[in-house]
Coordinates of C-alpha atoms in Angstrom, one line a residue:
X1 CA 2.5 -20.6 -64.5
X2 CA -0.6 -18.5 -65.0
X3 CA -1.9 -15.5 -63.1
X4 CA -5.1 -16.4 -61.2
X5 CA -6.3 -12.8 -61.6
X6 CA -5.8 -12.0 -65.3
X7 CA -5.0 -15.5 -66.7
X8 CA -1.8 -14.5 -68.5
X9 CA 1.2 -16.6 -68.5
X10 CA 3.9 -15.4 -66.1
X11 CA 7.4 -16.6 -65.2
X12 CA 7.5 -19.4 -62.6
X13 CA 8.3 -18.2 -59.0
X14 CA 6.9 -14.7 -59.6
X15 CA 5.5 -13.0 -56.5
X16 CA 3.5 -10.4 -58.5
X17 CA 1.9 -10.6 -61.9
X18 CA 3.8 -8.2 -64.3
X19 CA 0.6 -7.5 -66.2
X20 CA -2.1 -6.8 -63.6
X21 CA 0.1 -6.5 -60.4
X22 CA -1.8 -9.1 -58.5
X23 CA 0.1 -10.7 -55.6
X24 CA 0.7 -14.4 -56.1
X25 CA 1.5 -17.0 -53.4
X26 CA 3.9 -19.8 -54.2
X27 CA 2.9 -23.4 -53.8
X28 CA 3.3 -24.4 -50.1
X29 CA 3.8 -20.8 -49.0
X30 CA 0.9 -19.6 -46.8
X31 CA -0.7 -16.4 -47.9
X32 CA -0.2 -13.4 -45.7
X33 CA -3.8 -13.5 -44.5
X34 CA -3.3 -17.1 -43.2
X35 CA -0.1 -16.0 -41.4
X36 CA -1.9 -13.1 -39.8
X37 CA -4.7 -15.4 -38.7
X38 CA -2.3 -17.7 -37.0
X39 CA -0.4 -14.8 -35.4
X40 CA -3.6 -13.1 -34.3
X41 CA -4.8 -16.4 -32.8
X42 CA -1.6 -16.8 -30.9
X43 CA -1.7 -13.2 -29.8
X44 CA -5.4 -13.6 -28.7
X45 CA -4.4 -16.7 -26.6
X46 CA -1.5 -14.7 -25.0
X47 CA -3.7 -11.8 -24.1
X48 CA -6.4 -14.0 -22.7
X49 CA -3.7 -15.7 -20.5
X50 CA -2.4 -12.3 -19.3
X51 CA -5.9 -11.1 -18.5
X52 CA -6.6 -14.3 -16.5
X53 CA -3.3 -13.9 -14.7
X54 CA -4.2 -10.2 -13.8
X55 CA -7.7 -11.3 -12.7
X56 CA -6.2 -14.0 -10.4
X57 CA -3.8 -11.5 -8.9
X58 CA -6.5 -9.0 -8.3
X59 CA -8.6 -11.7 -6.6
X60 CA -5.6 -12.7 -4.4
X61 CA -5.1 -9.0 -3.5
X62 CA -8.7 -8.7 -2.5
X63 CA -8.4 -11.8 -0.3
X64 CA -5.1 -10.9 1.3
X65 CA -5.6 -7.2 1.1
X66 CA -3.2 -4.6 -0.2
X67 CA -1.0 -3.3 2.7
X68 CA -0.2 0.3 3.0
X69 CA 3.6 0.8 3.4
X70 CA 3.0 4.1 5.3
X71 CA 0.7 2.5 7.8
X72 CA 3.2 -0.4 8.4
X73 CA 6.0 2.2 8.9
X74 CA 4.0 4.3 11.3
X75 CA 2.9 1.3 13.3
X76 CA 6.6 0.2 13.7
X77 CA 7.4 3.8 14.6
X78 CA 5.1 3.7 17.6
X79 CA 6.0 0.1 18.7
X80 CA 8.8 -2.1 17.3
X81 CA 7.3 -5.1 15.5
X82 CA 3.7 -3.8 15.1
X83 CA 4.3 -3.0 11.4
X84 CA 5.5 -6.6 10.8
X85 CA 2.2 -7.9 12.5
X86 CA 0.3 -5.6 10.2
X87 CA 2.1 -7.2 7.2
X88 CA 1.3 -10.7 8.5
X89 CA 4.8 -11.6 9.6
X90 CA 4.2 -12.6 13.2
X91 CA 7.5 -14.5 13.5
X92 CA 9.5 -11.5 12.4
X93 CA 7.4 -9.3 14.7
X94 CA 8.2 -11.4 17.7
X95 CA 11.9 -11.3 16.8
X96 CA 11.8 -7.4 16.6
X97 CA 9.9 -7.2 19.9
X98 CA 12.4 -9.5 21.7
X99 CA 15.4 -7.6 20.2
X100 CA 13.8 -4.3 21.2
X101 CA 13.1 -5.5 24.8
X102 CA 16.7 -6.8 25.1
X103 CA 18.1 -3.5 23.8
X104 CA 16.0 -1.5 26.3
X105 CA 17.3 -3.7 29.0
X106 CA 20.9 -3.0 27.8
X107 CA 20.3 0.7 28.3
X108 CA 21.4 0.2 31.9
X109 CA 24.8 -0.8 30.6
X110 CA 24.8 2.0 28.0
X111 CA 25.0 0.0 24.8
X112 CA 21.2 -0.1 24.6
X113 CA 21.2 3.7 23.8
X114 CA 23.0 2.8 20.5
X115 CA 21.4 -0.6 19.9
X116 CA 17.7 0.3 20.4
X117 CA 17.5 3.1 17.8
X118 CA 19.3 0.8 15.2
X119 CA 16.7 -2.0 15.8
X120 CA 13.9 0.6 15.8
X121 CA 14.9 2.1 12.5
X122 CA 15.5 -1.3 10.9
X123 CA 12.0 -2.4 12.0
X124 CA 10.4 0.7 10.4
X125 CA 12.3 0.3 7.1
X126 CA 11.6 -3.4 7.1
X127 CA 7.9 -3.0 7.6
X128 CA 7.7 -0.3 4.9
X129 CA 9.7 -2.3 2.3
X130 CA 7.9 -5.6 3.1
X131 CA 4.5 -4.0 2.5
X132 CA 5.7 -2.2 -0.7
X133 CA 7.3 -5.4 -2.1
X134 CA 4.2 -7.5 -1.3
X135 CA 2.0 -4.9 -3.1
X136 CA 4.3 -4.8 -6.1
X137 CA 4.3 -8.6 -6.3
X138 CA 0.5 -8.7 -6.2
X139 CA 0.0 -6.0 -8.8
X140 CA 2.8 -6.9 -11.2
X141 CA 1.5 -8.4 -14.5

C-alpha cells in the first residue's frame, strides 16, 4: 500500500502515514467527511420536520386559540360550568350546571351545603387544568 499524499510505501491497514502523517481511509470505509455529510443530511431532515411540526401546532393554536387557565378558573368561580364552556367543553359544562343545580336544590335537605362547594371547587380546578393541558399540548414540540 502506498500513501496517496507522499507516495511512500506503508504497511497495509494503516490509518495514518508514518512518514507524512496523512490520514488514510481503508477500502470500503467511508471517509469522515462522507459520514459527516450523511449525518448532517439526516440532521437537516430531522430539524426540518421538527420546524414543520412546530409551525403546524402554531397554526392550530391560532385557529383554536390559546386558552387562559386563569380566565377559565375565574369564569367557573362565578358560575359553575362557565369555565368549561370557555374551554369548548359544552357537554362537561352542562354536566357541571346540572350537578350544581341539583346540589343547590339539596340545600333544603342539608346535604347541598356540603355537596355544592365540592362541585364548585372541582369545576374551578377542572376548568383551570383543562385550559393548561390544552395549551401545553398545543405548544409542546
